[in-house]
mmCIF file of C-alpha atoms in Angstrom:
data_model
loop_
_atom_site.group_PDB
_atom_site.id
_atom_site.type_symbol
_atom_site.label_atom_id
_atom_site.label_comp_id
_atom_site.label_asym_id
_atom_site.label_seq_id
_atom_site.Cartn_x
_atom_site.Cartn_y
_atom_site.Cartn_z
ATOM 1 C CA UNK A 26 127.540 77.924 106.108
ATOM 2 C CA UNK A 27 124.093 79.467 105.706
ATOM 3 C CA UNK A 28 123.118 82.545 107.716
ATOM 4 C CA UNK A 29 120.307 82.259 110.247
ATOM 5 C CA UNK A 30 117.234 84.402 109.525
ATOM 6 C CA UNK A 31 114.217 85.305 111.649
ATOM 7 C CA UNK A 32 111.042 86.720 110.078
ATOM 8 C CA UNK A 33 109.144 89.148 112.301
ATOM 9 C CA UNK A 34 105.642 89.420 110.836
ATOM 10 C CA UNK A 35 104.393 86.611 108.602
ATOM 11 C CA UNK A 36 102.015 88.426 106.269
ATOM 12 C CA UNK A 37 102.141 88.632 102.492
ATOM 13 C CA UNK A 38 105.850 89.529 102.270
ATOM 14 C CA UNK A 39 106.955 87.220 105.083
ATOM 15 C CA UNK A 40 105.186 84.260 103.470
ATOM 16 C CA UNK A 41 106.620 85.058 100.038
ATOM 17 C CA UNK A 42 110.118 85.313 101.513
ATOM 18 C CA UNK A 43 109.870 81.796 102.925
ATOM 19 C CA UNK A 44 108.469 80.394 99.663
ATOM 20 C CA UNK A 45 111.074 82.166 97.514
ATOM 21 C CA UNK A 46 113.904 80.991 99.758
ATOM 22 C CA UNK A 47 113.121 77.384 98.844
ATOM 23 C CA UNK A 48 111.830 77.937 95.317
ATOM 24 C CA UNK A 49 114.540 80.201 93.915
ATOM 25 C CA UNK A 50 117.755 78.764 95.322
ATOM 26 C CA UNK A 51 118.478 80.977 98.334
ATOM 27 C CA UNK A 52 118.433 78.102 100.841
ATOM 28 C CA UNK A 53 122.150 77.371 100.412
ATOM 29 C CA UNK A 54 122.992 80.837 101.745
ATOM 30 C CA UNK A 55 120.081 81.632 104.071
ATOM 31 C CA UNK A 56 118.111 79.571 106.577
ATOM 32 C CA UNK A 57 114.897 80.706 108.283
ATOM 33 C CA UNK A 58 115.140 79.544 111.898
ATOM 34 C CA UNK A 59 112.261 81.527 113.450
ATOM 35 C CA UNK A 60 108.971 83.223 112.630
ATOM 36 C CA UNK A 61 107.277 85.633 115.022
ATOM 37 C CA UNK A 62 103.590 86.012 114.162
ATOM 38 C CA UNK A 63 100.576 86.515 116.430
ATOM 39 C CA UNK A 64 98.443 83.915 114.648
ATOM 40 C CA UNK A 65 98.284 80.302 115.885
ATOM 41 C CA UNK A 66 100.738 77.807 114.443
ATOM 42 C CA UNK A 67 98.130 75.715 112.604
ATOM 43 C CA UNK A 68 96.962 78.776 110.671
ATOM 44 C CA UNK A 69 100.575 79.724 109.929
ATOM 45 C CA UNK A 70 101.213 76.225 108.560
ATOM 46 C CA UNK A 71 98.014 76.326 106.494
ATOM 47 C CA UNK A 72 98.834 79.715 104.942
ATOM 48 C CA UNK A 73 102.313 78.444 104.139
ATOM 49 C CA UNK A 74 100.939 75.402 102.301
ATOM 50 C CA UNK A 75 98.190 77.195 100.368
ATOM 51 C CA UNK A 76 98.099 80.614 98.742
ATOM 52 C CA UNK A 77 95.408 82.017 96.469
ATOM 53 C CA UNK A 78 97.866 84.212 94.571
ATOM 54 C CA UNK A 79 100.989 82.051 94.313
ATOM 55 C CA UNK A 80 99.516 78.555 94.522
ATOM 56 C CA UNK A 81 100.462 75.592 96.667
ATOM 57 C CA UNK A 82 103.835 75.496 98.371
ATOM 58 C CA UNK A 83 106.093 73.075 96.509
ATOM 59 C CA UNK A 84 107.469 71.301 99.596
ATOM 60 C CA UNK A 85 106.256 69.550 102.717
ATOM 61 C CA UNK A 86 105.049 71.705 105.633
ATOM 62 C CA UNK A 87 104.167 70.128 108.985
ATOM 63 C CA UNK A 88 103.596 71.283 112.569
ATOM 64 C CA UNK A 89 105.948 69.587 115.038
ATOM 65 C CA UNK A 90 104.189 67.474 117.685
ATOM 66 C CA UNK A 91 105.336 69.938 120.364
ATOM 67 C CA UNK A 92 103.256 72.654 118.642
ATOM 68 C CA UNK A 93 106.151 75.123 118.812
ATOM 69 C CA UNK A 94 107.862 74.648 115.459
ATOM 70 C CA UNK A 95 107.203 74.125 111.767
ATOM 71 C CA UNK A 96 109.000 71.511 109.729
ATOM 72 C CA UNK A 97 109.483 72.924 106.221
ATOM 73 C CA UNK A 98 111.201 70.630 103.745
ATOM 74 C CA UNK A 99 113.122 69.072 106.614
ATOM 75 C CA UNK A 100 114.114 72.367 108.260
ATOM 76 C CA UNK A 101 112.917 73.228 111.764
ATOM 77 C CA UNK A 102 111.521 76.754 112.190
ATOM 78 C CA UNK A 103 110.646 77.959 115.670
ATOM 79 C CA UNK A 104 107.282 79.778 115.790
ATOM 80 C CA UNK A 105 106.722 82.574 118.309
ATOM 81 C CA UNK A 106 103.624 84.643 119.081
ATOM 82 C CA UNK A 107 104.949 87.794 120.730
ATOM 83 C CA UNK A 108 103.631 91.305 120.192
ATOM 84 C CA UNK A 109 106.683 93.042 121.662
ATOM 85 C CA UNK A 110 110.115 93.128 120.038
ATOM 86 C CA UNK A 111 111.805 93.379 123.398
ATOM 87 C CA UNK A 112 112.674 89.968 124.749
ATOM 88 C CA UNK A 113 112.483 88.018 121.495
ATOM 89 C CA UNK A 114 114.927 85.087 121.782
ATOM 90 C CA UNK A 115 117.234 86.087 118.948
ATOM 91 C CA UNK A 116 120.368 85.515 121.031
ATOM 92 C CA UNK A 117 119.213 82.048 122.087
ATOM 93 C CA UNK A 118 118.454 81.180 118.449
ATOM 94 C CA UNK A 119 121.735 82.687 117.208
ATOM 95 C CA UNK A 120 119.929 84.872 114.660
ATOM 96 C CA UNK A 121 122.199 86.601 112.159
ATOM 97 C CA UNK A 122 119.493 88.819 110.638
ATOM 98 C CA UNK A 123 115.886 89.758 111.343
ATOM 99 C CA UNK A 124 113.607 90.462 108.398
ATOM 100 C CA UNK A 125 111.283 93.067 109.935
ATOM 101 C CA UNK A 126 108.106 92.410 107.917
ATOM 102 C CA UNK A 127 105.284 93.530 110.197
ATOM 103 C CA UNK A 128 104.811 96.806 108.325
ATOM 104 C CA UNK A 129 104.240 98.348 111.763
ATOM 105 C CA UNK A 130 107.823 99.018 112.815
ATOM 106 C CA UNK A 131 109.945 101.380 110.741
ATOM 107 C CA UNK A 132 112.042 103.377 113.205
ATOM 108 C CA UNK A 133 115.702 102.924 114.005
ATOM 109 C CA UNK A 134 114.664 102.409 117.629
ATOM 110 C CA UNK A 135 112.568 99.413 116.582
ATOM 111 C CA UNK A 136 115.537 97.835 114.842
ATOM 112 C CA UNK A 137 117.746 98.525 117.836
ATOM 113 C CA UNK A 138 115.315 96.508 119.966
ATOM 114 C CA UNK A 139 115.964 93.534 117.679
ATOM 115 C CA UNK A 140 119.704 94.102 118.087
ATOM 116 C CA UNK A 141 119.414 94.240 121.859
ATOM 117 C CA UNK A 142 117.505 90.954 121.696
ATOM 118 C CA UNK A 143 120.559 89.367 120.094
ATOM 119 C CA UNK A 144 120.175 89.751 116.324
ATOM 120 C CA UNK A 145 123.247 90.940 114.479
ATOM 121 C CA UNK A 146 121.445 92.849 111.703
ATOM 122 C CA UNK A 147 117.962 94.051 110.748
ATOM 123 C CA UNK A 148 116.470 94.391 107.262
ATOM 124 C CA UNK A 149 113.200 96.356 107.007
ATOM 125 C CA UNK A 150 110.648 95.315 104.368
ATOM 126 C CA UNK A 151 109.506 98.920 103.975
ATOM 127 C CA UNK A 152 110.920 102.440 103.600
ATOM 128 C CA UNK A 153 112.138 102.997 107.152
ATOM 129 C CA UNK A 154 113.073 106.330 108.714
ATOM 130 C CA UNK A 155 115.940 108.200 107.065
ATOM 131 C CA UNK A 156 118.323 107.559 109.977
ATOM 132 C CA UNK A 157 118.807 103.859 109.156
ATOM 133 C CA UNK A 158 122.314 102.937 108.046
ATOM 134 C CA UNK A 159 121.309 102.505 104.396
ATOM 135 C CA UNK A 160 118.267 102.236 102.141
ATOM 136 C CA UNK A 161 118.915 99.703 99.390
ATOM 137 C CA UNK A 162 117.465 99.044 95.963
ATOM 138 C CA UNK A 163 119.137 95.883 94.763
ATOM 139 C CA UNK A 164 120.901 96.462 91.456
ATOM 140 C CA UNK A 165 121.237 100.209 92.063
ATOM 141 C CA UNK A 166 123.213 100.625 95.291
ATOM 142 C CA UNK A 167 123.452 97.229 97.021
ATOM 143 C CA UNK A 168 127.221 97.272 96.531
ATOM 144 C CA UNK A 169 127.315 100.060 99.140
ATOM 145 C CA UNK A 170 126.388 97.512 101.822
ATOM 146 C CA UNK A 171 129.196 96.815 104.254
ATOM 147 C CA UNK A 172 129.850 94.755 107.354
ATOM 148 C CA UNK A 173 129.588 97.960 109.398
ATOM 149 C CA UNK A 174 125.904 98.390 108.505
ATOM 150 C CA UNK A 175 123.528 97.000 111.112
ATOM 151 C CA UNK A 176 120.119 98.478 110.173
ATOM 152 C CA UNK A 177 119.056 98.587 106.513
ATOM 153 C CA UNK A 178 115.813 99.241 104.639
ATOM 154 C CA UNK A 179 114.872 97.353 101.477
ATOM 155 C CA UNK A 180 112.867 100.442 100.369
ATOM 156 C CA UNK A 181 109.424 99.693 98.849
ATOM 157 C CA UNK A 182 108.175 97.465 96.054
ATOM 158 C CA UNK A 183 107.453 100.560 93.966
ATOM 159 C CA UNK A 184 110.901 102.073 94.557
ATOM 160 C CA UNK A 185 112.553 98.791 93.584
ATOM 161 C CA UNK A 186 110.460 98.677 90.418
ATOM 162 C CA UNK A 187 111.021 102.213 89.170
ATOM 163 C CA UNK A 188 114.409 103.504 90.385
ATOM 164 C CA UNK A 189 116.405 101.299 87.966
ATOM 165 C CA UNK A 190 114.174 102.530 85.127
ATOM 166 C CA UNK A 191 114.614 106.186 86.099
ATOM 167 C CA UNK A 192 118.368 105.790 86.447
ATOM 168 C CA UNK A 193 118.666 104.094 83.048
ATOM 169 C CA UNK A 194 116.747 106.897 81.338
ATOM 170 C CA UNK A 195 118.584 109.633 83.245
ATOM 171 C CA UNK A 196 122.019 108.198 82.451
ATOM 172 C CA UNK A 197 121.258 108.251 78.713
ATOM 173 C CA UNK A 198 118.966 111.241 78.174
ATOM 174 C CA UNK A 199 118.947 113.262 81.412
ATOM 175 C CA UNK A 200 115.700 113.902 83.293
ATOM 176 C CA UNK A 201 114.480 117.420 84.015
ATOM 177 C CA UNK A 202 111.398 116.401 86.005
ATOM 178 C CA UNK A 203 108.784 113.713 86.155
ATOM 179 C CA UNK A 204 105.568 112.310 87.573
ATOM 180 C CA UNK A 205 104.833 108.812 88.818
ATOM 181 C CA UNK A 206 101.408 107.177 88.884
ATOM 182 C CA UNK A 207 101.315 103.852 90.714
ATOM 183 C CA UNK A 208 98.426 101.554 89.779
ATOM 184 C CA UNK A 209 98.549 99.143 92.710
ATOM 185 C CA UNK A 210 96.583 96.010 93.546
ATOM 186 C CA UNK A 211 94.442 96.041 96.696
ATOM 187 C CA UNK A 212 96.127 95.644 100.084
ATOM 188 C CA UNK A 213 95.097 94.474 103.541
ATOM 189 C CA UNK A 214 94.648 98.018 104.841
ATOM 190 C CA UNK A 215 91.432 98.063 102.744
ATOM 191 C CA UNK A 216 88.181 96.191 103.541
ATOM 192 C CA UNK A 217 86.475 93.872 101.081
ATOM 193 C CA UNK A 218 83.215 95.756 101.732
ATOM 194 C CA UNK A 219 82.702 99.268 103.128
ATOM 195 C CA UNK A 220 83.704 99.234 106.797
ATOM 196 C CA UNK A 221 85.237 101.264 109.624
ATOM 197 C CA UNK A 222 88.744 100.277 108.656
ATOM 198 C CA UNK A 223 91.142 103.211 108.405
ATOM 199 C CA UNK A 224 91.613 106.871 109.322
ATOM 200 C CA UNK A 225 91.929 107.591 105.579
ATOM 201 C CA UNK A 226 88.237 107.662 104.673
ATOM 202 C CA UNK A 227 88.854 106.441 101.129
ATOM 203 C CA UNK A 228 90.299 103.242 102.624
ATOM 204 C CA UNK A 229 87.000 102.560 104.377
ATOM 205 C CA UNK A 230 85.531 101.779 100.940
ATOM 206 C CA UNK A 231 85.371 98.349 99.352
ATOM 207 C CA UNK A 232 88.668 97.291 97.781
ATOM 208 C CA UNK A 233 86.822 94.931 95.433
ATOM 209 C CA UNK A 234 84.414 97.502 94.008
ATOM 210 C CA UNK A 235 86.442 100.708 93.840
ATOM 211 C CA UNK A 236 89.520 102.327 92.417
ATOM 212 C CA UNK A 237 90.850 104.181 95.455
ATOM 213 C CA UNK A 238 93.363 107.064 95.447
ATOM 214 C CA UNK A 239 95.870 106.737 98.311
ATOM 215 C CA UNK A 240 98.839 108.734 99.540
ATOM 216 C CA UNK A 241 102.300 107.664 98.420
ATOM 217 C CA UNK A 242 105.834 108.687 99.348
ATOM 218 C CA UNK A 243 107.308 107.188 96.165
ATOM 219 C CA UNK A 244 108.766 110.509 94.992
ATOM 220 C CA UNK A 245 110.658 110.824 98.286
ATOM 221 C CA UNK A 246 111.839 107.250 97.881
ATOM 222 C CA UNK A 247 113.277 108.107 94.471
ATOM 223 C CA UNK A 248 115.088 111.084 95.992
ATOM 224 C CA UNK A 249 116.587 108.950 98.770
ATOM 225 C CA UNK A 250 118.129 106.583 96.225
ATOM 226 C CA UNK A 251 118.952 109.238 93.618
ATOM 227 C CA UNK A 252 119.699 112.411 95.617
ATOM 228 C CA UNK A 253 120.375 114.502 92.511
ATOM 229 C CA UNK A 254 116.678 114.015 91.663
ATOM 230 C CA UNK A 255 115.539 115.999 94.712
ATOM 231 C CA UNK A 256 112.410 118.070 93.967
ATOM 232 C CA UNK A 257 112.176 116.750 90.397
ATOM 233 C CA UNK A 258 109.409 114.172 90.950
ATOM 234 C CA UNK A 259 105.866 114.018 92.251
ATOM 235 C CA UNK A 260 103.796 110.867 92.660
ATOM 236 C CA UNK A 261 100.222 109.709 93.068
ATOM 237 C CA UNK A 262 98.814 106.213 93.623
ATOM 238 C CA UNK A 263 95.598 104.397 92.825
ATOM 239 C CA UNK A 264 94.526 101.074 94.348
ATOM 240 C CA UNK A 265 92.597 98.865 91.941
ATOM 241 C CA UNK A 266 90.420 95.743 92.482
ATOM 242 C CA UNK A 267 93.018 93.053 91.730
ATOM 243 C CA UNK A 268 94.788 90.813 94.270
ATOM 244 C CA UNK A 269 98.338 91.128 92.934
ATOM 245 C CA UNK A 270 100.607 92.717 90.305
ATOM 246 C CA UNK A 271 100.873 96.466 89.928
ATOM 247 C CA UNK A 272 102.184 98.994 87.436
ATOM 248 C CA UNK A 273 103.881 102.380 87.418
ATOM 249 C CA UNK A 274 103.183 104.967 84.733
ATOM 250 C CA UNK A 275 106.323 107.126 84.522
ATOM 251 C CA UNK A 276 106.251 110.443 82.657
ATOM 252 C CA UNK A 277 109.506 112.419 82.330
ATOM 253 C CA UNK A 278 110.738 115.562 80.676
ATOM 254 C CA UNK A 279 114.064 114.783 78.974
ATOM 255 C CA UNK A 280 117.143 116.974 78.649
ATOM 256 C CA UNK A 281 118.244 115.292 75.402
ATOM 257 C CA UNK A 282 116.068 114.266 72.468
ATOM 258 C CA UNK A 283 114.685 110.739 72.220
ATOM 259 C CA UNK A 284 112.141 108.765 70.261
ATOM 260 C CA UNK A 285 110.303 105.544 71.060
ATOM 261 C CA UNK A 286 112.953 103.399 69.378
ATOM 262 C CA UNK A 287 115.944 104.957 71.137
ATOM 263 C CA UNK A 288 114.194 104.995 74.515
ATOM 264 C CA UNK A 289 113.183 101.352 74.251
ATOM 265 C CA UNK A 290 116.674 100.418 73.094
ATOM 266 C CA UNK A 291 118.153 101.934 76.264
ATOM 267 C CA UNK A 292 115.701 100.102 78.527
ATOM 268 C CA UNK A 293 116.127 96.815 76.693
ATOM 269 C CA UNK A 294 119.896 97.126 77.021
ATOM 270 C CA UNK A 295 119.607 97.932 80.736
ATOM 271 C CA UNK A 296 117.484 94.839 81.341
ATOM 272 C CA UNK A 297 120.102 92.587 79.758
ATOM 273 C CA UNK A 298 123.218 94.246 81.202
ATOM 274 C CA UNK A 299 123.385 96.511 84.267
ATOM 275 C CA UNK A 300 120.022 95.336 85.623
ATOM 276 C CA UNK A 301 119.959 91.782 84.339
ATOM 277 C CA UNK A 302 117.744 89.776 86.695
ATOM 278 C CA UNK A 303 116.356 92.981 88.228
ATOM 279 C CA UNK A 304 114.630 94.462 85.178
ATOM 280 C CA UNK A 305 113.017 92.662 82.263
ATOM 281 C CA UNK A 306 111.674 93.979 78.967
ATOM 282 C CA UNK A 307 108.745 92.893 76.825
ATOM 283 C CA UNK A 308 106.724 94.128 73.883
ATOM 284 C CA UNK A 309 104.161 91.322 74.016
ATOM 285 C CA UNK A 310 100.478 92.288 74.422
ATOM 286 C CA UNK A 311 100.264 91.157 78.061
ATOM 287 C CA UNK A 312 97.943 91.937 80.980
ATOM 288 C CA UNK A 313 98.696 92.205 84.687
ATOM 289 C CA UNK A 314 98.110 88.550 85.604
ATOM 290 C CA UNK A 315 100.837 87.525 83.142
ATOM 291 C CA UNK A 316 103.374 88.994 85.578
ATOM 292 C CA UNK A 317 102.109 87.143 88.641
ATOM 293 C CA UNK A 318 105.012 85.337 90.376
ATOM 294 C CA UNK A 319 107.592 87.178 88.243
ATOM 295 C CA UNK A 320 110.725 87.756 90.334
ATOM 296 C CA UNK A 321 111.969 90.810 88.407
ATOM 297 C CA UNK A 322 111.703 94.107 90.288
ATOM 298 C CA UNK A 323 110.094 95.590 87.201
ATOM 299 C CA UNK A 324 109.154 94.555 83.667
ATOM 300 C CA UNK A 325 109.216 97.402 81.151
ATOM 301 C CA UNK A 326 106.386 97.198 78.612
ATOM 302 C CA UNK A 327 107.991 98.616 75.473
ATOM 303 C CA UNK A 328 104.689 98.433 73.608
ATOM 304 C CA UNK A 329 103.408 101.255 75.812
ATOM 305 C CA UNK A 330 106.361 103.644 75.455
ATOM 306 C CA UNK A 331 105.357 107.042 74.105
ATOM 307 C CA UNK A 332 107.394 110.162 73.212
ATOM 308 C CA UNK A 333 106.006 113.635 72.412
ATOM 309 C CA UNK A 334 108.125 116.299 70.672
ATOM 310 C CA UNK A 335 111.313 114.321 71.443
ATOM 311 C CA UNK A 336 111.367 115.537 75.069
ATOM 312 C CA UNK A 337 108.275 114.237 76.869
ATOM 313 C CA UNK A 338 108.401 110.480 77.454
ATOM 314 C CA UNK A 339 106.021 107.974 79.021
ATOM 315 C CA UNK A 340 107.071 104.467 80.150
ATOM 316 C CA UNK A 341 104.984 101.683 81.716
ATOM 317 C CA UNK A 342 106.570 99.222 84.166
ATOM 318 C CA UNK A 343 104.796 96.143 85.565
ATOM 319 C CA UNK A 344 105.791 94.434 88.819
ATOM 320 C CA UNK A 345 104.614 91.671 91.121
ATOM 321 C CA UNK A 346 104.436 93.754 94.286
ATOM 322 C CA UNK A 347 104.679 90.666 96.530
ATOM 323 C CA UNK A 348 106.937 88.122 94.883
ATOM 324 C CA UNK A 349 109.491 90.470 93.320
ATOM 325 C CA UNK A 350 109.972 92.429 96.534
ATOM 326 C CA UNK A 351 110.401 89.230 98.575
ATOM 327 C CA UNK A 352 113.093 88.062 96.172
ATOM 328 C CA UNK A 353 114.904 91.390 96.447
ATOM 329 C CA UNK A 354 114.841 91.080 100.257
ATOM 330 C CA UNK A 355 116.611 87.753 99.867
ATOM 331 C CA UNK A 356 119.073 89.164 97.321
ATOM 332 C CA UNK A 357 120.006 91.978 99.682
ATOM 333 C CA UNK A 358 120.361 89.626 102.649
ATOM 334 C CA UNK A 359 122.530 87.190 100.695
ATOM 335 C CA UNK A 360 124.807 89.961 99.435
ATOM 336 C CA UNK A 361 125.028 91.654 102.840
ATOM 337 C CA UNK A 362 125.900 88.415 104.659
ATOM 338 C CA UNK A 363 128.580 87.226 102.259
#
């Protein structure tokens, strides 16, 4: 019997979750029964059918005549427009798990409001506060999930992309320290033209005409998943004028000697064994758009691996920051609900 899912916040990740559920074979285990989104139902239906980045939805999407539900490939999904978690009808709808995808709520107290409303579990689509029951990167620590956990974070798209890479390198060569540079596609907290848009003044500048440095907590995310790496990483991030697909430039100081061949061999092996389906590996001369709609958390570009004096290594990892993360949300939910 499939578990009943509600999506709170139907933005980029929420929409990708629904699409991936039908496209990638999760529907047998998970069923979306409700969406809470402030937009009107006709717009929600339209943005489900059509997507500039990921193309047309493969199945039929209709608005029920009562104007309160979507019909998606024969499934009925109740649509709500409530701006307050308290009082959402999760008990009435017998919701097993809420995917908290607004990007606004990240505290344990927010998740507890979903639980009080009748949901059994909550999965955040962002790095929530440290007091959640568990922060998960699928493929690294998802086997730590238990029935006792009620509030879980799926970390971030960047953490999902890079932690398996870091762990693979550390297990083989040991990592003394490192830096992370995220090269991230534009996001909806940036305007298309200069505008009063954000308290971070750089994010008031046009996303389509600028490369914009932004703050990132990626180094802290690495530490949360790999505690022995505490104080060994720093990170910076740059937003660039593309609509999807990002990359992480990882530079590490190694404890044991490596060269390009041995480093690539380790990452290629990881992508086909421990992290099969989570990581991929390529040496083809590809560009960012070639990874659009790729469900892997990260794709290591072996053609860009560099090693200096056997101890300083640089690795490039591509990732679809929307589609891959949505698929990992579904992987975590399916594993957790088994």
